[in-house]
Tab-separated table of C-alpha atoms in Angstrom:
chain	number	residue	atom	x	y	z
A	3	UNK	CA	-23.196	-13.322	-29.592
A	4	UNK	CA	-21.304	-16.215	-30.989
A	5	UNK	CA	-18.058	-14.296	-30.247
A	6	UNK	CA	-18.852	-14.754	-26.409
A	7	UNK	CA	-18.493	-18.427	-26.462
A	8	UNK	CA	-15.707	-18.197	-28.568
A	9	UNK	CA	-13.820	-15.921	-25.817
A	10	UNK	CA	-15.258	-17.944	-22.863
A	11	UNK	CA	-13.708	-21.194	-24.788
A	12	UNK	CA	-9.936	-19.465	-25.736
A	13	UNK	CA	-10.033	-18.262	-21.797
A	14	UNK	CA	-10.705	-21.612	-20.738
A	15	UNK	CA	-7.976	-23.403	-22.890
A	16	UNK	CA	-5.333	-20.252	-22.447
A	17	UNK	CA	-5.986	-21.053	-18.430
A	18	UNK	CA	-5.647	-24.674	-18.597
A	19	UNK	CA	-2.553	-24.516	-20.967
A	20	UNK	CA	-0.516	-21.963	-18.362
A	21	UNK	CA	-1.705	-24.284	-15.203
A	22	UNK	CA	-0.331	-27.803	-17.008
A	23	UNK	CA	2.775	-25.872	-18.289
A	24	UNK	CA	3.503	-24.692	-14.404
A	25	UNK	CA	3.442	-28.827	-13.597
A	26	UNK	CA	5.861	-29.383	-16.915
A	27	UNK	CA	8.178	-26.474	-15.271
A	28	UNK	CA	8.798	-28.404	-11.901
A	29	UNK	CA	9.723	-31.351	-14.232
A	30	UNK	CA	12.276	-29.515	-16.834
A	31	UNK	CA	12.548	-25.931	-15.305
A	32	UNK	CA	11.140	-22.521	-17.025
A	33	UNK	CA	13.591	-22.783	-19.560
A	34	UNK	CA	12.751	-26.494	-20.557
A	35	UNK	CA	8.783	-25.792	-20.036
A	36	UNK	CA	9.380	-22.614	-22.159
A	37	UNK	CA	10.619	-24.802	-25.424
A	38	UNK	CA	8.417	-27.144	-25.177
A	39	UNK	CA	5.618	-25.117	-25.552
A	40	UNK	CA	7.097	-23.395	-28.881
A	41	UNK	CA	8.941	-26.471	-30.272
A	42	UNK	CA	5.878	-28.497	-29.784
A	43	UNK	CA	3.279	-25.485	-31.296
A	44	UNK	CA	5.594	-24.733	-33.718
A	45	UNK	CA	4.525	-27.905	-36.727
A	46	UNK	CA	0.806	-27.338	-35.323
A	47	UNK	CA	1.175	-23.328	-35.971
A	48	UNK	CA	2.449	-24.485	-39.581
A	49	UNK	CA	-0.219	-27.124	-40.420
A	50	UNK	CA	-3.129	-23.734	-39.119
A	51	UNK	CA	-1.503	-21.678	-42.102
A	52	UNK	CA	-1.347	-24.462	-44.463
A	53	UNK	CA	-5.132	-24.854	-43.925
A	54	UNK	CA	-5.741	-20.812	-43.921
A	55	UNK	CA	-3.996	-20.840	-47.488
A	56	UNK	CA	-6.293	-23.660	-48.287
A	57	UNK	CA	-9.321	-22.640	-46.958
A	58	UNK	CA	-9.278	-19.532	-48.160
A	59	UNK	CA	-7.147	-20.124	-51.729
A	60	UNK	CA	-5.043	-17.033	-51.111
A	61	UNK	CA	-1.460	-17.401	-52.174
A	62	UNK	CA	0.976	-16.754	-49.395
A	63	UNK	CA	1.718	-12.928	-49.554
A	64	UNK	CA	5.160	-11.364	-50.510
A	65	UNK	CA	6.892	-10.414	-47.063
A	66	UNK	CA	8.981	-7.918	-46.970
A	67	UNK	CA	12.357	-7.510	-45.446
A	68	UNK	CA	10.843	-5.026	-43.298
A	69	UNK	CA	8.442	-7.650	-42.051
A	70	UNK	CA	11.145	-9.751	-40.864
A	71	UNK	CA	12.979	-7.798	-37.893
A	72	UNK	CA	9.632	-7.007	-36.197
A	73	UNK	CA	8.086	-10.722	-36.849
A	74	UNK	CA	11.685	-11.941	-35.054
A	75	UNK	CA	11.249	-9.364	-32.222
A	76	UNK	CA	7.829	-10.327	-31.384
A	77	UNK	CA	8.727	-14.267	-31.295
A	78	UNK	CA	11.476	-13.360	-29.287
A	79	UNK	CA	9.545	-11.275	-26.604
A	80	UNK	CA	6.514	-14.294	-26.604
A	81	UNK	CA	9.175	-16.662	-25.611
A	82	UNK	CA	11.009	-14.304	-22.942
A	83	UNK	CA	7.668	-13.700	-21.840
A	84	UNK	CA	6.218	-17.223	-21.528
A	85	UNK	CA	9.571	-18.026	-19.438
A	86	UNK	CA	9.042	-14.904	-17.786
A	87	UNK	CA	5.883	-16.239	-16.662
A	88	UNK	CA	6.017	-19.531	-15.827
A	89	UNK	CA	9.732	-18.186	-13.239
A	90	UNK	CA	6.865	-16.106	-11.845
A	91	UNK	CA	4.488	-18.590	-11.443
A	92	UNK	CA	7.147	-20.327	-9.200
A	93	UNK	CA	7.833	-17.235	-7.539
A	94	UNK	CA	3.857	-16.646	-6.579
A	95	UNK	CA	0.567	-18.258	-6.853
A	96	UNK	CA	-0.890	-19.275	-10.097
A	97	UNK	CA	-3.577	-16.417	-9.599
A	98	UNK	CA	-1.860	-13.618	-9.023
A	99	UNK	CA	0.454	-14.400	-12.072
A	100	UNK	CA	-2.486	-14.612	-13.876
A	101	UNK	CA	-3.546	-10.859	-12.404
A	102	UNK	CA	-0.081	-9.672	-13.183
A	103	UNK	CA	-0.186	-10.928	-17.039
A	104	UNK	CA	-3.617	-9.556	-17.298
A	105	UNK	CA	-1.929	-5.837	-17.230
A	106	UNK	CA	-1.167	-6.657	-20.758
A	107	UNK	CA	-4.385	-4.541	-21.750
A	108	UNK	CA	-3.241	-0.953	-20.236
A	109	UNK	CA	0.451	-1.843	-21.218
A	110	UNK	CA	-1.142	-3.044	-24.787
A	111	UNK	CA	-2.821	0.835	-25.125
A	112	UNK	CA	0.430	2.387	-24.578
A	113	UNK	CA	2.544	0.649	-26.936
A	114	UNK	CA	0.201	0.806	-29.328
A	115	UNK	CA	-0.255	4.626	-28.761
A	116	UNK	CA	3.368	5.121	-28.582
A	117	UNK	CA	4.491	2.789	-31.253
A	118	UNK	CA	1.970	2.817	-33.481
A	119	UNK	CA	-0.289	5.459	-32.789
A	120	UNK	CA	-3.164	4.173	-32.055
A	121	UNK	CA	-5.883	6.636	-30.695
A	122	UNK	CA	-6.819	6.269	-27.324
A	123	UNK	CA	-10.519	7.487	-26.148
A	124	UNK	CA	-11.786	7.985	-22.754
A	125	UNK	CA	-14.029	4.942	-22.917
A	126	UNK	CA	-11.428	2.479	-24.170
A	127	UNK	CA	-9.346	4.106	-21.144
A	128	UNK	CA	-12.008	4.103	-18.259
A	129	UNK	CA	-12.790	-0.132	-19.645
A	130	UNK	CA	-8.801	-0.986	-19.226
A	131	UNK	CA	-8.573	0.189	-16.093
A	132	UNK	CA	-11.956	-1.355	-15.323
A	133	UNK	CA	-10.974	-4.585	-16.723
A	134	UNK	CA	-7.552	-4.622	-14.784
A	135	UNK	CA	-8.456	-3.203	-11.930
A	136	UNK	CA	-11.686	-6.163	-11.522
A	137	UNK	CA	-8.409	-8.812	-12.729
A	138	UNK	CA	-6.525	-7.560	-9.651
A	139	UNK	CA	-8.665	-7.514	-7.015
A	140	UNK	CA	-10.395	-10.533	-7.722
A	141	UNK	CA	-6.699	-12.408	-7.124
A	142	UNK	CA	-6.186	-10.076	-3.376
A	143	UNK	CA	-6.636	-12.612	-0.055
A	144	UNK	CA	-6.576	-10.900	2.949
A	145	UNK	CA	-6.617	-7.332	4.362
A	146	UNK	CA	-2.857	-6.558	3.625
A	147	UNK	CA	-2.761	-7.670	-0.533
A	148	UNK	CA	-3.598	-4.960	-2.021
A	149	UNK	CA	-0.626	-2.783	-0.440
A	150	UNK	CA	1.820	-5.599	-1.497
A	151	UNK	CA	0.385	-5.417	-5.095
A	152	UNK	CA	1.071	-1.380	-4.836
A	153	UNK	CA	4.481	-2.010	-3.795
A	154	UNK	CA	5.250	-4.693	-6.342
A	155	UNK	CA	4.214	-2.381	-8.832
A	156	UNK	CA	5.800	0.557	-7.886
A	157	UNK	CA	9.235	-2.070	-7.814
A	158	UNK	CA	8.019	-2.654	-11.337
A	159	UNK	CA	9.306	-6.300	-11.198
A	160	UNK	CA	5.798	-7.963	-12.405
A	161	UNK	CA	4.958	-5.186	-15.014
A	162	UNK	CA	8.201	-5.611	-16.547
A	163	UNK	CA	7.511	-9.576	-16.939
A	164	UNK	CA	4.522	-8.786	-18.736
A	165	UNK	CA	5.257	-6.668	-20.639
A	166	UNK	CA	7.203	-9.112	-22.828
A	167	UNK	CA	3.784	-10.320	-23.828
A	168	UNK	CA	2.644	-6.893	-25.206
A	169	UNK	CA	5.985	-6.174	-26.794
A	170	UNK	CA	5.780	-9.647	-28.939
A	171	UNK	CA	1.636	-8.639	-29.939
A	172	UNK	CA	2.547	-4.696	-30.396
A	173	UNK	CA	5.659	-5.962	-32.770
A	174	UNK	CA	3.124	-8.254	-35.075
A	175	UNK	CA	0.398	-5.204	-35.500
A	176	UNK	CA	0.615	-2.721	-38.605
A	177	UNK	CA	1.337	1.358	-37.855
A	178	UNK	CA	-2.021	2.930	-38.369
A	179	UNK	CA	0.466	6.501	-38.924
A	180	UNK	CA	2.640	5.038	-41.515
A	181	UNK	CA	5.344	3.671	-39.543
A	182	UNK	CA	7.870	1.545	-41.053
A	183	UNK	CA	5.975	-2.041	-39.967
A	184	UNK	CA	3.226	-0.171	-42.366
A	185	UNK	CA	4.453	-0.813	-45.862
A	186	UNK	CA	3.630	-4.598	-45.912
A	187	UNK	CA	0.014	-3.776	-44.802
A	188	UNK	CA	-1.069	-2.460	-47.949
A	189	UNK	CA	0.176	-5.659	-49.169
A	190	UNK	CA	-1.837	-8.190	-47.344
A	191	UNK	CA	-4.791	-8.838	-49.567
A	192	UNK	CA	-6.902	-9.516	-46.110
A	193	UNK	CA	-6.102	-5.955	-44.953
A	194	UNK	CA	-7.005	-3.742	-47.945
A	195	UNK	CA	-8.770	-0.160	-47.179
């Protein structure tokens, strides 16, 4: 159950970290907000894997060229998408950005069936749409909201913000059907089977 606490903590801090970097965009713009937040992470992010190699006293693991190309698209599509987000969050409220992002899970299944082949079974279908349907409504005020969230989405301008977010998390993840980003897997002493 410790894994609750964890997730209610990570929410928490995720949430507070997107409302202060909205403030920081009215001070430097999306584009100014958007490198802070990775120039900033970036010696922190460095200092985590130092202490992972430490902790743990694996060696760093060979990486492959094939490793690079998909490691450099999914940076690139977290940063589009964090300045994708933060130019929508001064587009609309802070909520129903928030709603919008939280699509990641359906848009996560599909690339992850599509690109990587990940099965898909009714229950992990019937909870996504769950999920995202309870993330949507809960950010609706007033009678006419949800048709102006139908016709948003069927514009597709929201979605395709998004989506940046699952492109940059589907680009990190191993094939499970041997497709090219699979080779380094059997590599990875943490990821042996």
């Amino acid at each position: 159950m410790l894994w609750a606490v964890f997730t209610l903590i990570a929410a928490a801090g995720q949430t507070a970290r997107n409302a202060m970097q909205r403030e920081l965009t009215a001070k430097l713009g999306t584009v100014g907000a958007t490198h802070v937040r990775f120039l900033f992470g970036f010696p922190f992010a460095l200092i985590f894997l130092a202490g992972v190699f430490i902790a743990t006293g694996l060696p760093m693991p060979p990486l492959p060229w094939v490793f690079w190309p998909w490691a450099v698209v999914g940076a690139g599509a977290q940063i589009l998408a964090t300045a994708l987000m933060l130019a929508a969050m001064n587009d609309r409220s802070f909520v129903v950005t928030i709603a919008y992002i939280k699509t990641e899970a359906i848009q996560g299944a599909l690339f992850g069936l599509i690109f990587l082949s990940d099965p898909l079974t009714i229950g992990m279908v019937v909870a996504i749409l769950v999920a995202t349907a309870g993330v949507v409504t809960m950010s609706l005020k007033g009678k006419g909201a949800m048709r102006a969230v139908i016709v948003r989405l069927r514009l597709g301008c929201s979605p395709a913000r998004c989506s940046q977010f699952r492109r940059s998390a589907t680009a990190g993840r191993p094939s499970r059907s041997g497709c090219r980003v699979s080779c380094w897997r059997r590599r990875l002493p943490w990821r042996s089977g």
